mmCIF file of C-alpha atoms in Angstrom:
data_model
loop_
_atom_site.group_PDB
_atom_site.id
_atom_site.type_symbol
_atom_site.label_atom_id
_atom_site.label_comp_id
_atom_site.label_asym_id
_atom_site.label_seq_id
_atom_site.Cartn_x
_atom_site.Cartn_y
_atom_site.Cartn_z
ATOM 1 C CA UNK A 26 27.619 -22.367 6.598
ATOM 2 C CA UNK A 27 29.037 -20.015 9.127
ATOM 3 C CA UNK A 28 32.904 -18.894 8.587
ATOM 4 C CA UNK A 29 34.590 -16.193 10.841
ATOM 5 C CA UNK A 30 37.024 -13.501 9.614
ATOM 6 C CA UNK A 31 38.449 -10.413 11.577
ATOM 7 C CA UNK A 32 36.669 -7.144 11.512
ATOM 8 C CA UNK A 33 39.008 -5.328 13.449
ATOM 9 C CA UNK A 34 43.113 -4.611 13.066
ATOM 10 C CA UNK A 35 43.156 -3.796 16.997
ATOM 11 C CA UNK A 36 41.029 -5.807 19.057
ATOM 12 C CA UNK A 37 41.151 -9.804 18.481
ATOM 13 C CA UNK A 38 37.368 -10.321 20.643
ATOM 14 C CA UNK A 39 35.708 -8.602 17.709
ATOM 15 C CA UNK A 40 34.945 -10.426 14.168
ATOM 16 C CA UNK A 41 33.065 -10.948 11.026
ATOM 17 C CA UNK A 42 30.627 -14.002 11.089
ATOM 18 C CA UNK A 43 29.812 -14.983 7.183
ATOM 19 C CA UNK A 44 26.851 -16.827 6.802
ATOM 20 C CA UNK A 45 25.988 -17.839 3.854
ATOM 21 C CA UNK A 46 22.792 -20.539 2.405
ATOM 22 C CA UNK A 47 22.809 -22.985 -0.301
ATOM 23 C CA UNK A 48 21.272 -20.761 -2.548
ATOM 24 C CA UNK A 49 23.978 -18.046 -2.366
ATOM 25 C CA UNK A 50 22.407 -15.692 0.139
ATOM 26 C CA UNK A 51 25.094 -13.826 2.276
ATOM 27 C CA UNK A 52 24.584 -12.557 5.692
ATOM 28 C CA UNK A 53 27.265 -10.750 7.769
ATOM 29 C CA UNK A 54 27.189 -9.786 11.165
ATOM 30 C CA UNK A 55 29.825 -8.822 13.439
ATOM 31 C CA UNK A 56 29.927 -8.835 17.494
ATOM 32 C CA UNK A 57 29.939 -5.315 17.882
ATOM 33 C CA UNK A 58 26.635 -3.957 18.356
ATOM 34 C CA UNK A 59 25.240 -7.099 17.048
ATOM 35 C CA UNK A 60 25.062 -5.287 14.190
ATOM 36 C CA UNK A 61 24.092 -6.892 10.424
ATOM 37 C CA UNK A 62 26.931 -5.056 8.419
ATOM 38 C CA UNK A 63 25.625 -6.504 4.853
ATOM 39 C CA UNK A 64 23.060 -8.601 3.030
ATOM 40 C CA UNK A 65 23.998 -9.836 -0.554
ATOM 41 C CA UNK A 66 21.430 -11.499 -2.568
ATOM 42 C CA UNK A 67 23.074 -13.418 -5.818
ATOM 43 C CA UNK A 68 21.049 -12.066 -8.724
ATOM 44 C CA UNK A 69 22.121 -12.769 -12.188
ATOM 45 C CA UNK A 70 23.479 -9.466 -12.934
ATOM 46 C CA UNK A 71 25.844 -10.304 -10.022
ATOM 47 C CA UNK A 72 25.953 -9.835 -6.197
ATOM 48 C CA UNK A 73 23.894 -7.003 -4.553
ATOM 49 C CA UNK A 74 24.091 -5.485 -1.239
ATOM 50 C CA UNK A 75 20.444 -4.719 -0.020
ATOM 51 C CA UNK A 76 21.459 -3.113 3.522
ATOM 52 C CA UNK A 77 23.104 -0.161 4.910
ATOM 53 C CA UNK A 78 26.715 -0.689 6.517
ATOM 54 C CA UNK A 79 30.523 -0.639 6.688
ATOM 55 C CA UNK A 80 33.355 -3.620 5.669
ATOM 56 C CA UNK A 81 35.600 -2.306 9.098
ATOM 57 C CA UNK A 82 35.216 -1.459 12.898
ATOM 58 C CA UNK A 83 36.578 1.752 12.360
ATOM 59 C CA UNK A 84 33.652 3.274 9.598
ATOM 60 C CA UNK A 85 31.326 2.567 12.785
ATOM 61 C CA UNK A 86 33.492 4.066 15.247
ATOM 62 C CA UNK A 87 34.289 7.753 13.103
ATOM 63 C CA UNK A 88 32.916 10.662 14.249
ATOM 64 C CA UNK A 89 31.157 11.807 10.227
ATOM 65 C CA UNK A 90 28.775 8.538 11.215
ATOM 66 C CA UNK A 91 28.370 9.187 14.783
ATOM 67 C CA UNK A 92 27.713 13.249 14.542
ATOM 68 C CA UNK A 93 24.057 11.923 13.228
ATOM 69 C CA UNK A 94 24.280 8.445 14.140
ATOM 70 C CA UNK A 95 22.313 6.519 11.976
ATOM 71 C CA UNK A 96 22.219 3.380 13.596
ATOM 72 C CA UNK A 97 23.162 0.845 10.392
ATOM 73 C CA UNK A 98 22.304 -2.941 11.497
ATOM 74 C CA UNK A 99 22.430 -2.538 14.958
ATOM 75 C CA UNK A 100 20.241 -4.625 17.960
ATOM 76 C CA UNK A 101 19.280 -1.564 19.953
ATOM 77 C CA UNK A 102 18.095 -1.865 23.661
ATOM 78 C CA UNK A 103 17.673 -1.506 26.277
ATOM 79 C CA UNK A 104 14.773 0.398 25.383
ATOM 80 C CA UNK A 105 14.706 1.146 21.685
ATOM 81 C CA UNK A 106 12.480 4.621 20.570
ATOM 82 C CA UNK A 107 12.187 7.872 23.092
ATOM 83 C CA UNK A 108 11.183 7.191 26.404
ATOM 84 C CA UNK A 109 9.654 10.946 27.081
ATOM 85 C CA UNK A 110 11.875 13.344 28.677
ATOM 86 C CA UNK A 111 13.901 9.802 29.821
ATOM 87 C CA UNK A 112 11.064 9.581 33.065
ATOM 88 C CA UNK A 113 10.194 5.989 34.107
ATOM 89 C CA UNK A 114 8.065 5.229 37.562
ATOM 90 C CA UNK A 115 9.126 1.737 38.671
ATOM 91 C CA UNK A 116 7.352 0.628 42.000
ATOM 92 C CA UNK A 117 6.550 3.995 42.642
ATOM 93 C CA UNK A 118 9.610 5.850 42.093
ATOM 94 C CA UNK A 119 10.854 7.983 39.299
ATOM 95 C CA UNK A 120 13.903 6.634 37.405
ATOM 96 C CA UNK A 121 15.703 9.381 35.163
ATOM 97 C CA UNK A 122 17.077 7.654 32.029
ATOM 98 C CA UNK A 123 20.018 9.648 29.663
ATOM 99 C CA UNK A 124 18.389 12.378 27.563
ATOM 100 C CA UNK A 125 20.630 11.432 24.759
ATOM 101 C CA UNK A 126 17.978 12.850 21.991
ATOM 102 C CA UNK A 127 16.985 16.368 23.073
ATOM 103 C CA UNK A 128 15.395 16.159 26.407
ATOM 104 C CA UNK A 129 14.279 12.565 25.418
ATOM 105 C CA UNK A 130 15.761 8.904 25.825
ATOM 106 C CA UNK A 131 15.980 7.441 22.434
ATOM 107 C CA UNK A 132 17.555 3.474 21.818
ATOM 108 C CA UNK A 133 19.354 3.123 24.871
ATOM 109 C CA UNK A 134 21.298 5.978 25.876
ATOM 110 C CA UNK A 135 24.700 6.918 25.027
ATOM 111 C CA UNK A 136 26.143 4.188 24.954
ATOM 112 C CA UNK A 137 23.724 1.332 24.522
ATOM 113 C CA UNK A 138 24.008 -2.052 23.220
ATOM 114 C CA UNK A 139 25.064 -1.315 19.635
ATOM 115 C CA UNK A 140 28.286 -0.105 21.223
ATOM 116 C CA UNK A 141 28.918 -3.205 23.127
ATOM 117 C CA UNK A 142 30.930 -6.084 21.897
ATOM 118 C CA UNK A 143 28.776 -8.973 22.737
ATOM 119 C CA UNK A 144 30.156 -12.816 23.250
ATOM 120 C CA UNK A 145 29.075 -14.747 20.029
ATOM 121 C CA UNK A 146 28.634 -18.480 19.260
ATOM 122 C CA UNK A 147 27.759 -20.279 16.625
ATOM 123 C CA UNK A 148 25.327 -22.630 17.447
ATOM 124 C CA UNK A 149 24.536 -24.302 14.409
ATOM 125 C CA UNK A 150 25.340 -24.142 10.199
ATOM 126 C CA UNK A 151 23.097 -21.401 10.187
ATOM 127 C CA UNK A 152 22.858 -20.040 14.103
ATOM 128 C CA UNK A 153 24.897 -17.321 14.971
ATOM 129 C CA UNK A 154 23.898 -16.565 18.741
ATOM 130 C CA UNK A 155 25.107 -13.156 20.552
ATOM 131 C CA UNK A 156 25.082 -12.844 24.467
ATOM 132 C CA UNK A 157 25.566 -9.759 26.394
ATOM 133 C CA UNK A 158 25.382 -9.346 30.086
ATOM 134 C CA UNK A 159 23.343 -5.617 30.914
ATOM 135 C CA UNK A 160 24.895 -4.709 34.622
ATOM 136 C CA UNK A 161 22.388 -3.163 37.039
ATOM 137 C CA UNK A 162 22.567 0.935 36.258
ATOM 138 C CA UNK A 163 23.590 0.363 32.792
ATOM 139 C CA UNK A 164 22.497 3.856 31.663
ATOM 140 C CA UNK A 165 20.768 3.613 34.692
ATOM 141 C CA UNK A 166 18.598 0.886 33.912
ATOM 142 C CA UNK A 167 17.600 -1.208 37.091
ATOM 143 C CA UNK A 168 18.455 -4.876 37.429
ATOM 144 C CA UNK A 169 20.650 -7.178 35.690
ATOM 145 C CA UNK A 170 19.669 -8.106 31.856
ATOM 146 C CA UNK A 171 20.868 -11.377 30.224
ATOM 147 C CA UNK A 172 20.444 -11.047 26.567
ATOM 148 C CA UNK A 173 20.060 -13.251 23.379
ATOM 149 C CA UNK A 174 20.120 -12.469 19.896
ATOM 150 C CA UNK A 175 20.357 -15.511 17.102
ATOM 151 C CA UNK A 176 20.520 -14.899 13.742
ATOM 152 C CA UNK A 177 19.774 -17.651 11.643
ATOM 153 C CA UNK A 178 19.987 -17.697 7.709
ATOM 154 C CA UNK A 179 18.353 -20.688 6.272
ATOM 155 C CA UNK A 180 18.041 -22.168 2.618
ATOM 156 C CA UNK A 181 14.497 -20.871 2.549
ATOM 157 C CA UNK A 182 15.809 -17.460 1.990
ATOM 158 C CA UNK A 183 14.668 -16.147 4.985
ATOM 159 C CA UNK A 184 17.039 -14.304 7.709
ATOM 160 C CA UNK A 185 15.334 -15.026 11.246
ATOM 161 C CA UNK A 186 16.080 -13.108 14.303
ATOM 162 C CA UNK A 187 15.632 -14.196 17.707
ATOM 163 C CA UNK A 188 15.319 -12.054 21.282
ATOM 164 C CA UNK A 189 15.481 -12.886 24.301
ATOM 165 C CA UNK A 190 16.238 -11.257 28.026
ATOM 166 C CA UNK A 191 15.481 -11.989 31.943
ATOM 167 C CA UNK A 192 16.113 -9.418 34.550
ATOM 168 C CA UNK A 193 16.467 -9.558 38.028
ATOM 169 C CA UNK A 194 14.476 -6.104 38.542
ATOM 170 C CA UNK A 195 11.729 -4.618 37.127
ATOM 171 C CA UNK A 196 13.042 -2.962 33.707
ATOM 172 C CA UNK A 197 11.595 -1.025 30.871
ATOM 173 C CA UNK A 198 12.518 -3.353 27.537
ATOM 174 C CA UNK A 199 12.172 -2.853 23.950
ATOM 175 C CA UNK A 200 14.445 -4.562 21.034
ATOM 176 C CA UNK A 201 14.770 -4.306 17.966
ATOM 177 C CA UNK A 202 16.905 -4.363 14.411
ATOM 178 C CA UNK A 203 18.149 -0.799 13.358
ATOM 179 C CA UNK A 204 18.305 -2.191 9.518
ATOM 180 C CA UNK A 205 18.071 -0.311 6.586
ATOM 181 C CA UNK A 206 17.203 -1.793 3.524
ATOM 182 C CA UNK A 207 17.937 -0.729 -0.217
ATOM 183 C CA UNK A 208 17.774 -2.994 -3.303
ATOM 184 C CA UNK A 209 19.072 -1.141 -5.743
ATOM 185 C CA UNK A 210 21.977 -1.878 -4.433
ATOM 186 C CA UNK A 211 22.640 2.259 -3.417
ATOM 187 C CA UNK A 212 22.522 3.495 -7.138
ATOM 188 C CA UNK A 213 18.982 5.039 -5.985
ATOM 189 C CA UNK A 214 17.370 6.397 -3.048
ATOM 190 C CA UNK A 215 14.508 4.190 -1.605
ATOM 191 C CA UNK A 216 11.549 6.278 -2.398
ATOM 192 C CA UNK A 217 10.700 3.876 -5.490
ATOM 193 C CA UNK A 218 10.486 1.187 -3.718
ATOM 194 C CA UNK A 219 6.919 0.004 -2.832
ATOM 195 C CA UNK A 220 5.500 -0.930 0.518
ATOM 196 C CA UNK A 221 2.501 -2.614 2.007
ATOM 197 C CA UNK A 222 1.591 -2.520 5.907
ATOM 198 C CA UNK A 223 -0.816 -5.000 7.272
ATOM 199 C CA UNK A 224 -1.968 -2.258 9.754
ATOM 200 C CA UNK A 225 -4.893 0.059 10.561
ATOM 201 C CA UNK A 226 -3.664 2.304 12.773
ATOM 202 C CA UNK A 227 -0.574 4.143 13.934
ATOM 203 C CA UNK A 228 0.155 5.848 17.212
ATOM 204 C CA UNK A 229 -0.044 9.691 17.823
ATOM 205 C CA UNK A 230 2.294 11.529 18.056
ATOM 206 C CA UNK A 231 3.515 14.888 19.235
ATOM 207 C CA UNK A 232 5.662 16.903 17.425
ATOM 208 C CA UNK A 233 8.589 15.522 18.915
ATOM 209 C CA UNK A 234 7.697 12.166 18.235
ATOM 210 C CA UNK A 235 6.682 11.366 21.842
ATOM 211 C CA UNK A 236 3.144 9.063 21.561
ATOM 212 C CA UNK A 237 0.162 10.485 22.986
ATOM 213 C CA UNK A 238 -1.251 7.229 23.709
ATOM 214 C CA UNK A 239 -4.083 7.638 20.649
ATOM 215 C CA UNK A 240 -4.363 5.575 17.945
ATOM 216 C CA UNK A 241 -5.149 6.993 14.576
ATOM 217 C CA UNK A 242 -6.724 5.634 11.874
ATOM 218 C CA UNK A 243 -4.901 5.262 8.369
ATOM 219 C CA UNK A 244 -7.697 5.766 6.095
ATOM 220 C CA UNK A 245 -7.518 8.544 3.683
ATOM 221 C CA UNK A 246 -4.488 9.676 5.105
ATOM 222 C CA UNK A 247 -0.447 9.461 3.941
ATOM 223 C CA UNK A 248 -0.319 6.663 6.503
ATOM 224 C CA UNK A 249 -2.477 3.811 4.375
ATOM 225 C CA UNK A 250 -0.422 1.292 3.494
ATOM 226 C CA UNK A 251 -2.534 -1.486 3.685
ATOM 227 C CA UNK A 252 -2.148 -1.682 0.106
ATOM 228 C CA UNK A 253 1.257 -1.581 -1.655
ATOM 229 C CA UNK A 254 2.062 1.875 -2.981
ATOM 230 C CA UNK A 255 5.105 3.681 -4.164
ATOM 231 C CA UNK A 256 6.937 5.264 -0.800
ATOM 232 C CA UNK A 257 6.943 8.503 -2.602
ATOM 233 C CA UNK A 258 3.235 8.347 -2.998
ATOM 234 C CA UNK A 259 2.123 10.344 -0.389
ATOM 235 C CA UNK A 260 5.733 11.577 1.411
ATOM 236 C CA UNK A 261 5.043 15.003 0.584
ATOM 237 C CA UNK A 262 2.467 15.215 3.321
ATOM 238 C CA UNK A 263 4.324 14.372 5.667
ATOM 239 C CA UNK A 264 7.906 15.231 4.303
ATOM 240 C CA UNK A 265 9.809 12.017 6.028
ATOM 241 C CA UNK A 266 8.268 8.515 7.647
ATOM 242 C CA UNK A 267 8.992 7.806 11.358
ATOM 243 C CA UNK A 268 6.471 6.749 12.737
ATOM 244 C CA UNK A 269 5.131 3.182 14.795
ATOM 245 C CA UNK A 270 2.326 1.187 12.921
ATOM 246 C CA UNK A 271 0.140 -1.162 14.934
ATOM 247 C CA UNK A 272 0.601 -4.437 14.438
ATOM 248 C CA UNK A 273 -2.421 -7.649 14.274
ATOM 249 C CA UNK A 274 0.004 -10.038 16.211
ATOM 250 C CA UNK A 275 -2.146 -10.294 19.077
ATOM 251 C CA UNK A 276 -1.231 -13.279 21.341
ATOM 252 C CA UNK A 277 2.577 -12.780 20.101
ATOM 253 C CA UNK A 278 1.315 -15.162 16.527
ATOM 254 C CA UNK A 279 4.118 -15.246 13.986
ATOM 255 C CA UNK A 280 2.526 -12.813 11.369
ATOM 256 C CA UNK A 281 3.477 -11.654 7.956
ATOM 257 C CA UNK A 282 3.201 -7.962 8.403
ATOM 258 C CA UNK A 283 4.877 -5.629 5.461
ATOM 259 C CA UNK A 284 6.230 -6.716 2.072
ATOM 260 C CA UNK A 285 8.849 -4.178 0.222
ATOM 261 C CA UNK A 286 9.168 -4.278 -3.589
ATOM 262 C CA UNK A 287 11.744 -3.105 -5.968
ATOM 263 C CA UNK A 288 10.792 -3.180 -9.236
ATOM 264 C CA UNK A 289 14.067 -2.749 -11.519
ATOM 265 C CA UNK A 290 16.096 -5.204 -9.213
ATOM 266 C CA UNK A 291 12.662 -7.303 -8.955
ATOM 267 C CA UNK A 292 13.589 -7.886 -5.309
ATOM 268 C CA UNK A 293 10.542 -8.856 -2.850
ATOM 269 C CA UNK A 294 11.080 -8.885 0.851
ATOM 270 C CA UNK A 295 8.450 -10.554 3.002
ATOM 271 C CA UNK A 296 8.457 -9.519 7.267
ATOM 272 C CA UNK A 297 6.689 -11.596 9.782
ATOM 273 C CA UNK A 298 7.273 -10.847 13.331
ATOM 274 C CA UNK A 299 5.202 -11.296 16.840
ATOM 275 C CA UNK A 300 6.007 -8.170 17.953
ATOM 276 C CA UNK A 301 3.198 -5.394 18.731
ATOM 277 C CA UNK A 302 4.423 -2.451 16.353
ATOM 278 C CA UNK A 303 6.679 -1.752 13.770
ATOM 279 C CA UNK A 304 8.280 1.416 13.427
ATOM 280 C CA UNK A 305 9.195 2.884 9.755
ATOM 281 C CA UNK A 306 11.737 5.458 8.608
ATOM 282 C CA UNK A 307 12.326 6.570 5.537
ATOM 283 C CA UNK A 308 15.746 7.774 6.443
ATOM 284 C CA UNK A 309 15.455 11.390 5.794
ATOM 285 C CA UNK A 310 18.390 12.327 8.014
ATOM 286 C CA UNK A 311 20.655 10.150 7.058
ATOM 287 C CA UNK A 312 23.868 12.068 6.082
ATOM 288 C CA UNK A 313 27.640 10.862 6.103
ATOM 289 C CA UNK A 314 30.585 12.938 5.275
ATOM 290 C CA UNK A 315 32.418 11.084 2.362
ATOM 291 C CA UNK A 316 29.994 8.751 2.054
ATOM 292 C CA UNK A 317 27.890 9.541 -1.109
ATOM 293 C CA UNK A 318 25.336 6.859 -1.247
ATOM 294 C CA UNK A 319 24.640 7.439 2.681
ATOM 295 C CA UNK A 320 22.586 10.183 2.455
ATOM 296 C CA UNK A 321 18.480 11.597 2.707
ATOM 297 C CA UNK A 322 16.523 8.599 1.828
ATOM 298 C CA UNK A 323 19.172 6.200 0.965
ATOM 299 C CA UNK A 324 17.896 3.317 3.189
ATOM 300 C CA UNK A 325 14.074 2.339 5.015
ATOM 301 C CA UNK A 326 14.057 1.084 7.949
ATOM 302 C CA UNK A 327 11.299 -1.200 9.220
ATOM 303 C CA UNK A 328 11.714 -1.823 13.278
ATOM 304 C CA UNK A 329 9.927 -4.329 14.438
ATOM 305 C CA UNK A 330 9.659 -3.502 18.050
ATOM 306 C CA UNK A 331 7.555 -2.177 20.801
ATOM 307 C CA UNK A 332 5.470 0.734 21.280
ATOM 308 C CA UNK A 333 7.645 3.936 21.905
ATOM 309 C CA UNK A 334 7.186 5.132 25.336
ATOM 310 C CA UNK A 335 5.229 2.268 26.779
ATOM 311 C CA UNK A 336 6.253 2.765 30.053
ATOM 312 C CA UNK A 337 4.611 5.724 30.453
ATOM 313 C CA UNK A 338 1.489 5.057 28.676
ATOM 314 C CA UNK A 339 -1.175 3.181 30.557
ATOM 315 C CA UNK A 340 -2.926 1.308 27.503
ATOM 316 C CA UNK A 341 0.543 0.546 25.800
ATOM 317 C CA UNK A 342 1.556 -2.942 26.704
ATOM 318 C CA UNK A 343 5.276 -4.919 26.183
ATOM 319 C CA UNK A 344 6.763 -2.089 28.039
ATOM 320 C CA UNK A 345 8.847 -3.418 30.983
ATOM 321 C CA UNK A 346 10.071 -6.820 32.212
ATOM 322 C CA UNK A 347 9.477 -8.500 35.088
ATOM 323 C CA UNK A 348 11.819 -10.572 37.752
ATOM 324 C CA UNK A 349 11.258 -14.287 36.745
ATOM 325 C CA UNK A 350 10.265 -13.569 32.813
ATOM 326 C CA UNK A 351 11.283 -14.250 29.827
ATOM 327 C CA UNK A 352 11.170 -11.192 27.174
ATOM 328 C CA UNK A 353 11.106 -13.231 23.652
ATOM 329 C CA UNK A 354 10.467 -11.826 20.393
ATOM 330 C CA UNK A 355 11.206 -13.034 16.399
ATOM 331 C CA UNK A 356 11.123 -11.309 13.268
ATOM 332 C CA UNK A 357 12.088 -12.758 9.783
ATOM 333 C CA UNK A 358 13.064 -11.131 6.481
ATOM 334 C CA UNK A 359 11.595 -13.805 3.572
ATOM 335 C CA UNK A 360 13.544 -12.352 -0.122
ATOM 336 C CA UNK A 361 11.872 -13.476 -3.405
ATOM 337 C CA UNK A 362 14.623 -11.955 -5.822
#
């Protein structure tokens, strides 16, 4: 069941779509910025909210949540990640992208698409579907980018989201969900919560978080999730998680890659995806003025996505698309609560 409420006093193109499944799972997601404001699951102690967000336009709009913009819910493209120093070569000519993190591109520029209000229909009693038209030198992006994103919320407790973009010139791409997840509901940080990666390796990087194009092996290091640990573990070593884990989804196969675990909520979150890499963050700088539970560590983040940088890395794939393709891309979030 899909109902639609306003999410904004001012502006009548912008709601709240409320979808809920037969079990009592409650997913809300609004038109601007795509974003996925909240995620209730109904356990018996009552109803818990297990992502990062706001109730109103406005909380997404004010400066305290902008200064160190966090991101809550959002799609993020055109190219989500740093691009290095915002440099792409495109049929042999240099294309400077906004340096809107440092002197690096980082999830679309200044104002990418989690500032955009996108056109929504619902397409089903569980399909929410969000369009957005990307004009040629859209943060001076080439070509023009059709977009879709469905959400879809089914009675198998799983939330499913859908991608998909053509473009009319060669563009770098890379989508993703910006979600942060906490099921304690924000009376704790997220460092209890436990976390297995099906990966091996992770990608380099520098110390500004540009990849080097090496892949490193997890073994015996901080990085080794392959089998489910605490998430404060091993944090010390490297003080906060952000990096992009290598995915086994070769031949874009619908793979369960990570589960999360919260042990005093006993909430279980299963996430398959076909996409190459999956980025985590632990949320360390996460830090909003009059907004207590929104700070270090109070959600994780796990970005299903592409590699960072692709386009300028020779042995990184799923970096641009092409005239004539068809970028597509799912990830679901399976709860066990």
């Amino acid at each position: 069941m899909i109902q639609i409420q306003a999410f904004a006093h001012k502006d009548n193109h912008i709601k709240h779509f409320v979808l809920t499944n037969n079990n009592g799972i409650c997913a809300k997601i609004t038109n601007y910025g795509a974003i996925l404001t909240s995620l209730t699951l109904p356990l018996e102690s009552g109803e818990r909210e297990i992502v990062l967000g706001f109730d109103s336009l406005k909380d997404y709009k004010n400066k305290s949540y902008l200064k160190d913009y966090p991101y809550f819910g959002a799609i993020i493209g055109r190219y989500a990640n740093r691009i290095n120093q915002g440099k792409v070569r495109i049929d042999g000519k240099t294309i400077q992208l906004p340096t809107n993190h440092g002197k690096h591109h980082l999830h679309g520029g200044y104002s990418g698409f989690d500032k955009r209000t996108w056109d929504a229909e619902i397409v089903g009693k569980s399909r929410l579907q969000l369009s957005l038209l990307s004009m040629d030198g859209d943060e001076d992006f080439p070509g023009n980018m059709k977009l879709t994103v469905i959400y879809e919320l089914n009675d198998e407790n799983e939330l499913a989201i859908y991608y998909s973009a053509t473009c009319d010139k060669t563009s770098p791409i890379n989508l993703t969900s910006h979600t942060y997840f906490n099921f304690t509901g924000g009376e704790e940080n997220i460092l209890n919560h436990e976390l297995q990666i099906d990966s091996d390796q992770i990608l380099e990087n520098n110390t500004e978080l540009i990849p080097t194009g090496k892949y490193l092996d997890v073994k015996h290091t901080a990085f080794d999730f392959r089998a489910q640990k605490k998430i404060n573990q091993d944090i010390k070593a490297v003080e906060n998680y952000d990096n992009c884990f290598v995915l086994k989804t070769e031949g874009k196969t619908l793979k369960k890659v990570a589960e999360v675990y919260e042990e005093k909520s006993n909430i279980s979150m299963e996430v398959s995806t076909d996409f190459p890499g999956l980025q985590l963050y632990t949320g360390m700088f996460i830090n909003i003025e009059g907004h207590k539970k929104f700070g270090p560590f109070s959600g994780l983040a796990l970005e299903t996505q592409g590699y960072p940088d692709a386009p300028n890395q020779e042995n990184f794939s799923h970096g641009f698309i092409h005239p004539g393709e068809v970028y597509q891309h799912q990830t679901r979030y399976k709860f066990h609560f």
